[in-house]
Amino acid sequence: MVGYAFMGRAHSQAWRSVGPFFDPPVRPVMAALAGRTEEKVRAAAAELGWASVETDWKELLRRDDIGLIDICTPGDGHAEIAVAALDAGKHVLCEKPLANSVAEAEAMVAAAERAQARGIRSMVGFNYRRVPAVTLAHKLVAEGRIGTVRHIRAQYLQDWLNDPEAPWSWRVDRDRSGSGALGDIGAHIIDTTQFVTGDSLVGVTALTETFVAERPYPGGTGRGRVTVDDAALFIGRTSRGATASFEATRVAAGRKNSLRFEVNGSKGSLAFDLESMNELWFHDGTADKVEAGFRRILVTEPDHPYIDAWWPPGHVLGYEHSFTHELADLLAAIGEGTDPRPSFADGLQVQRVLAAVEESAARGSGWTSVEGSAS
Amino acid sequence: MVGYAFMGRAHSQAWRSVGPFFDPPVRPVMAALAGRTEEKVRAAAAELGWASVETDWKELLRRDDIGLIDICTPGDGHAEIAVAALDAGKHVLCEKPLANSVAEAEAMVAAAERAQARGIRSMVGFNYRRVPAVTLAHKLVAEGRIGTVRHIRAQYLQDWLNDPEAPWSWRVDRDRSGSGALGDIGAHIIDTTQFVTGDSLVGVTALTETFVAERPYPGGTGRGRVTVDDAALFIGRTSRGATASFEATRVAAGRKNSLRFEVNGSKGSLAFDLESMNELWFHDGTADKVEAGFRRILVTEPDHPYIDAWWPPGHVLGYEHSFTHELADLLAAIGEGTDPRPSFADGLQVQRVLAAVEESAARGSGWTSVEGSAS
Amino acid sequence: MVGYAFMGRAHSQAWRSVGPFFDPPVRPVMAALAGRTEEKVRAAAAELGWASVETDWKELLRRDDIGLIDICTPGDGHAEIAVAALDAGKHVLCEKPLANSVAEAEAMVAAAERAQARGIRSMVGFNYRRVPAVTLAHKLVAEGRIGTVRHIRAQYLQDWLNDPEAPWSWRVDRDRSGSGALGDIGAHIIDTTQFVTGDSLVGVTALTETFVAERPYPGGTGRGRVTVDDAALFIGRTSRGATASFEATRVAAGRKNSLRFEVNGSKGSLAFDLESMNELWFHDGTADKVEAGFRRILVTEPDHPYIDAWWPPGHVLGYEHSFTHELADLLAAIGEGTDPRPSFADGLQVQRVLAAVEESAARGSGWTSVEGSAS
Amino acid sequence: MVGYAFMGRAHSQAWRSVGPFFDPPVRPVMAALAGRTEEKVRAAAAELGWASVETDWKELLRRDDIGLIDICTPGDGHAEIAVAALDAGKHVLCEKPLANSVAEAEAMVAAAERAQARGIRSMVGFNYRRVPAVTLAHKLVAEGRIGTVRHIRAQYLQDWLNDPEAPWSWRVDRDRSGSGALGDIGAHIIDTTQFVTGDSLVGVTALTETFVAERPYPGGTGRGRVTVDDAALFIGRTSRGATASFEATRVAAGRKNSLRFEVNGSKGSLAFDLESMNELWFHDGTADKVEAGFRRILVTEPDHPYIDAWWPPGHVLGYEHSFTHELADLLAAIGEGTDPRPSFADGLQVQRVLAAVEESAARGSGWTSVEGSAS
């Protein structure tokens, strides 16, 4: 694994848990952790349970005991590491967003295709697809339970940058992160709703805003410029004629990690909020009107996605379980010799939506087609 | 009162209730109901409690026993009746949207200004301002409880046109109604959120959609064309720099009358849903983080707006009470010789936002400034 | 009508509204209001819309223009007025609880039976049966949608006496009110859940508590003793073998008027909270487990009880509408020559449950059978 | 660890996770798993990550490499194992309820006291104390934020035995489990609410019910008798004068794992539901009435109990985390040489409440004092 910050910690817990709970065909060994500063990476490896360390990620590619590279670095490092790893014959799991630009993402897709020919698998880490309630939403749409999708409405609301004194970090630096709320959390609602609906955005009109232009450096000396968006809003259309409304923001006071979506179809609707991640709300529009209403499905039954590996009904899961599910599916695919989703191509398509949003916002909210879409 | 359909019934109940509960300085008498068909208007007057009838609304203007005209007709009749009534020296309450076009609305504002000089009052019926939870939201923003507004997010979701066999009516005919979901319910979220925030939209980018192109005539013979939008979405900016996201639709399966908004500010947030109209959700971002959270204020305390006229704490109000509050404020203004809000000028401003939305949607979602705004 | 405080005001609005909305077979005229103090009763009659006044309620019985007596006084006056009115040939609507003792209630039932033989109708005012969501719950149970009832769980939580300085009133005086939270609000949850389930309590074990022993007189001079319970709790069994758990309190901080119940059956469950009175929560236990969950039925559809008289879907009703529905049913029964429910006999049965609760609490929470029940 | 069913799996995940996230002073090693059937225990150890196995738990006590015994067997084995382990100088964590009878629990407390004198620690596994929202509730009460507690109201609702064909297991056999819903889940609400309020039950009146008398054996041959309660209800009083109402049931259709409580105090209230375990609802009764209401605290802030070990705000925890917190506190106590809570004495007190409930139910719901309480 490369990187050991927030994502690295989440992935480590998932690597630790996937064996006991999912009994995958390929049993993972937490072989090595890579990071630049030896002292820090040693401490992290000890804390998180990795057997060895490397201070140069390229060493990981040379080791025969390593079959899979898990990339948990900021977005500006994804392309180089992923392409090299795939070309070196390692399976790759890459955190989202796939890259910081469409060009990088395209290079990664090309590498993934080359690798695939040799049986090497790649996957991008849109973990929220694996929240059981989200996976269930996908299944209900696929089974036609809400009919033709007419409206997609999604928000990802956080507030950790609402305080103007919240410190500067790489996440507000365009060079490192590519964009702000848009790429960090907007990417999640794009992928999640496209996954749920099986539909994709073909064009958008967008605006972005930065409310706090400078932030104090963590050390306490001086302030750094914020070069990314605090919030991004866009509306658009999908390939099958639905409307879509999206908003991603890090300044929505009181909303901590509220990835919400609602999908309205010709026969019913679905609604979800990550802050209540074990619940899916489903309206069956074909029910008798006297008894119809949004029902709260507590997604903890043995027949719900991923649940039979865990606890009895009503015993809820948390944030980190989505990563364990991601690894379970990845290891299953490797074992079966199939290609896991979301693929790098899926990640590229999200990158193209992000690019269309940025382009529209940059040129006064004009309508902008998503590259490669049918529109 | 002119018109006796849905709005006429709601207004009648309000005229009946405002006296006993609010003891207004001017005590209303339900003098006369006007409608085209004598038989029908007589039946309606008997049912709704009006003392006399007229088959020509112009007769109302000639009667000395009538001091106020309440216009409850479809939008295409508003301008003619309102201008004539004001010029005849009658106070006017006009249902929303103020008119079917900006030009009509401008003529109405001119008439309102002429009338004002003679002490004649006019008001447009955006009743949701008078839902106590909405009025309280306005007060909390005005008192600075959420700081500077950064995001406005509003939806008005209904589903009565989701069924393709729901019958044709004047509400889907552009000539009568001006527009579809946009003017009917989109107008409400524009007015309500501008009222709550004290801010106004300066520019938008929009798209509209009609999912069902024809609908059966009520009689059962043939189908009529739908010439208005089923749904309208837009994003925009306000005069004080907030972002705004709006969606109005009549095809959101399972949502019956869900006028929802959330306002995020630098110090806190507010959220509301008309389906739970006695509740306002307030996040005080200045509270200790250990105890902070969105609180459900049950807006039924004596110190809440309008409530001391009604019941003890916890005894909830319904939809129709918003009209009673509207009349209480209108009669208070007439009694005090002041101008009630929302004024016709407020109604014109909403009309201009609606026009900008339609213009943007018509020309491929380009950015469109709201006429008369500072932008 | 006798009495013009809180209940008198609520009933007046219902008498005013029942005609226009329900077109009853007997059209009510608000003929006369009775109260002891002439000045006050005149003011109340003017405010509430009653045509004349009497300072002695017995005069109402002598008037030929009066066909129905609506009793809105404290409980200690119910029996005398109701018996006299029925014997005088007037229909009677009596506020709940029916009386302050079982003996009084028995006398009232006897009078009701005598009157019934002459075509005179009587009804006790458990208005919450007529909240559409509660009526719907009753229908769903009656149709077998939740199977055999196993658990009844009900609370009526208020907090207006949580403040030790809340003033003394007749409602905390045993001589006037009979009991405290028990008779005032406990009576409601007993009647409401027995109505919903069609089942009745046969035995209970109970405890009561008074947290604040004295309260200041409203005038500001001295303090009066509280001789009733602040809270009453009991558990019991029903005639069909369900368990029941009840709690009524006026000191539950933050709960304003929360009459809540949940009923669990062999095939499903129902839940309700009066603070969200337009919603009924229904779990259909026979549904596919993957899709099962409590659904929020917004009880505002034309096919829901009472709704077709009011507004379109999603336009919610308030507290006072339950009284209008009560009158609509009462007037329909008078018009049709049938006996309305809840009858005085229903009120007596509730009184017997209240008596069993008080007896159990008085003798150390021993098991106490409900008089007249099959147990 | 002894036992590897549901609780054994949950504890294993906690042993695996406590090191990386909490960096305890004593770093645990998962040394050995004990169970009767060698084949099964070997498979479980491999799956759950235990280094060795024993088919006789007594062997664990003889091993020098084992310092702590974690007892996850059915209740009938707790006393023998715990007493032997403590006397052998091993720290003990024992699942709840502490024992199947008061006598067993008393013997365990005596062993714990003997062991304590030698620095050996013991703890009973009421894990829900360590749900962060519950721990926060405890802190808010302790800090006086809701004043004097007046009402405790708790339910633990499940529905896995609502289906009459749900199979027979040791959990419905009195000899193995001691009691049914009462000891299994009723014990949790007793401990949890006593922990939150710092108060304890002194007397109760109770009733229990078994709705399904026989259940099919899992193999498919014949039916076994159900010798425990499906549901238990009781009301009571606490040592500080609060009232209490409790209900535990396994037949509440649609409720999967709903441990709910509400505590009303003189200055405020708290409410919690385990199905939404990351939320605590707090009403501050001292707030301005215009702004007061139950607030939803999302208990995921760094300053909330246990959270700084996990994820950023809004990233929710699940059921199993409560066990990790339990172990973190246990290991901290061992490291610091202090006694962890809940102690075996705490477990005994809960056992005495359970015994009082059973006694009251057995003798017709008479009032029954809790042994050892001040009442």
JSON list of C-alpha atoms in Angstrom, two decimals, chain B residues 175 238 246 267 304 325 328:
[
{"chain": "B", "resi": 175, "resn": "ASP", "atom": "CA", "xyz": [-52.05, 30.07, -22.46]},
{"chain": "B", "resi": 238, "resn": "THR", "atom": "CA", "xyz": [-27.78, 35.94, -5.28]},
{"chain": "B", "resi": 246, "resn": "PHE", "atom": "CA", "xyz": [-33.75, 25.08, -7.27]},
{"chain": "B", "resi": 267, "resn": "LYS", "atom": "CA", "xyz": [-22.75, 30.47, 11.50]},
{"chain": "B", "resi": 304, "resn": "HIS", "atom": "CA", "xyz": [-43.62, 31.75, 17.70]},
{"chain": "B", "resi": 325, "resn": "HIS", "atom": "CA", "xyz": [-52.27, 34.48, 8.63]},
{"chain": "B", "resi": 328, "resn": "ALA", "atom": "CA", "xyz": [-54.58, 38.75, 9.34]}
]
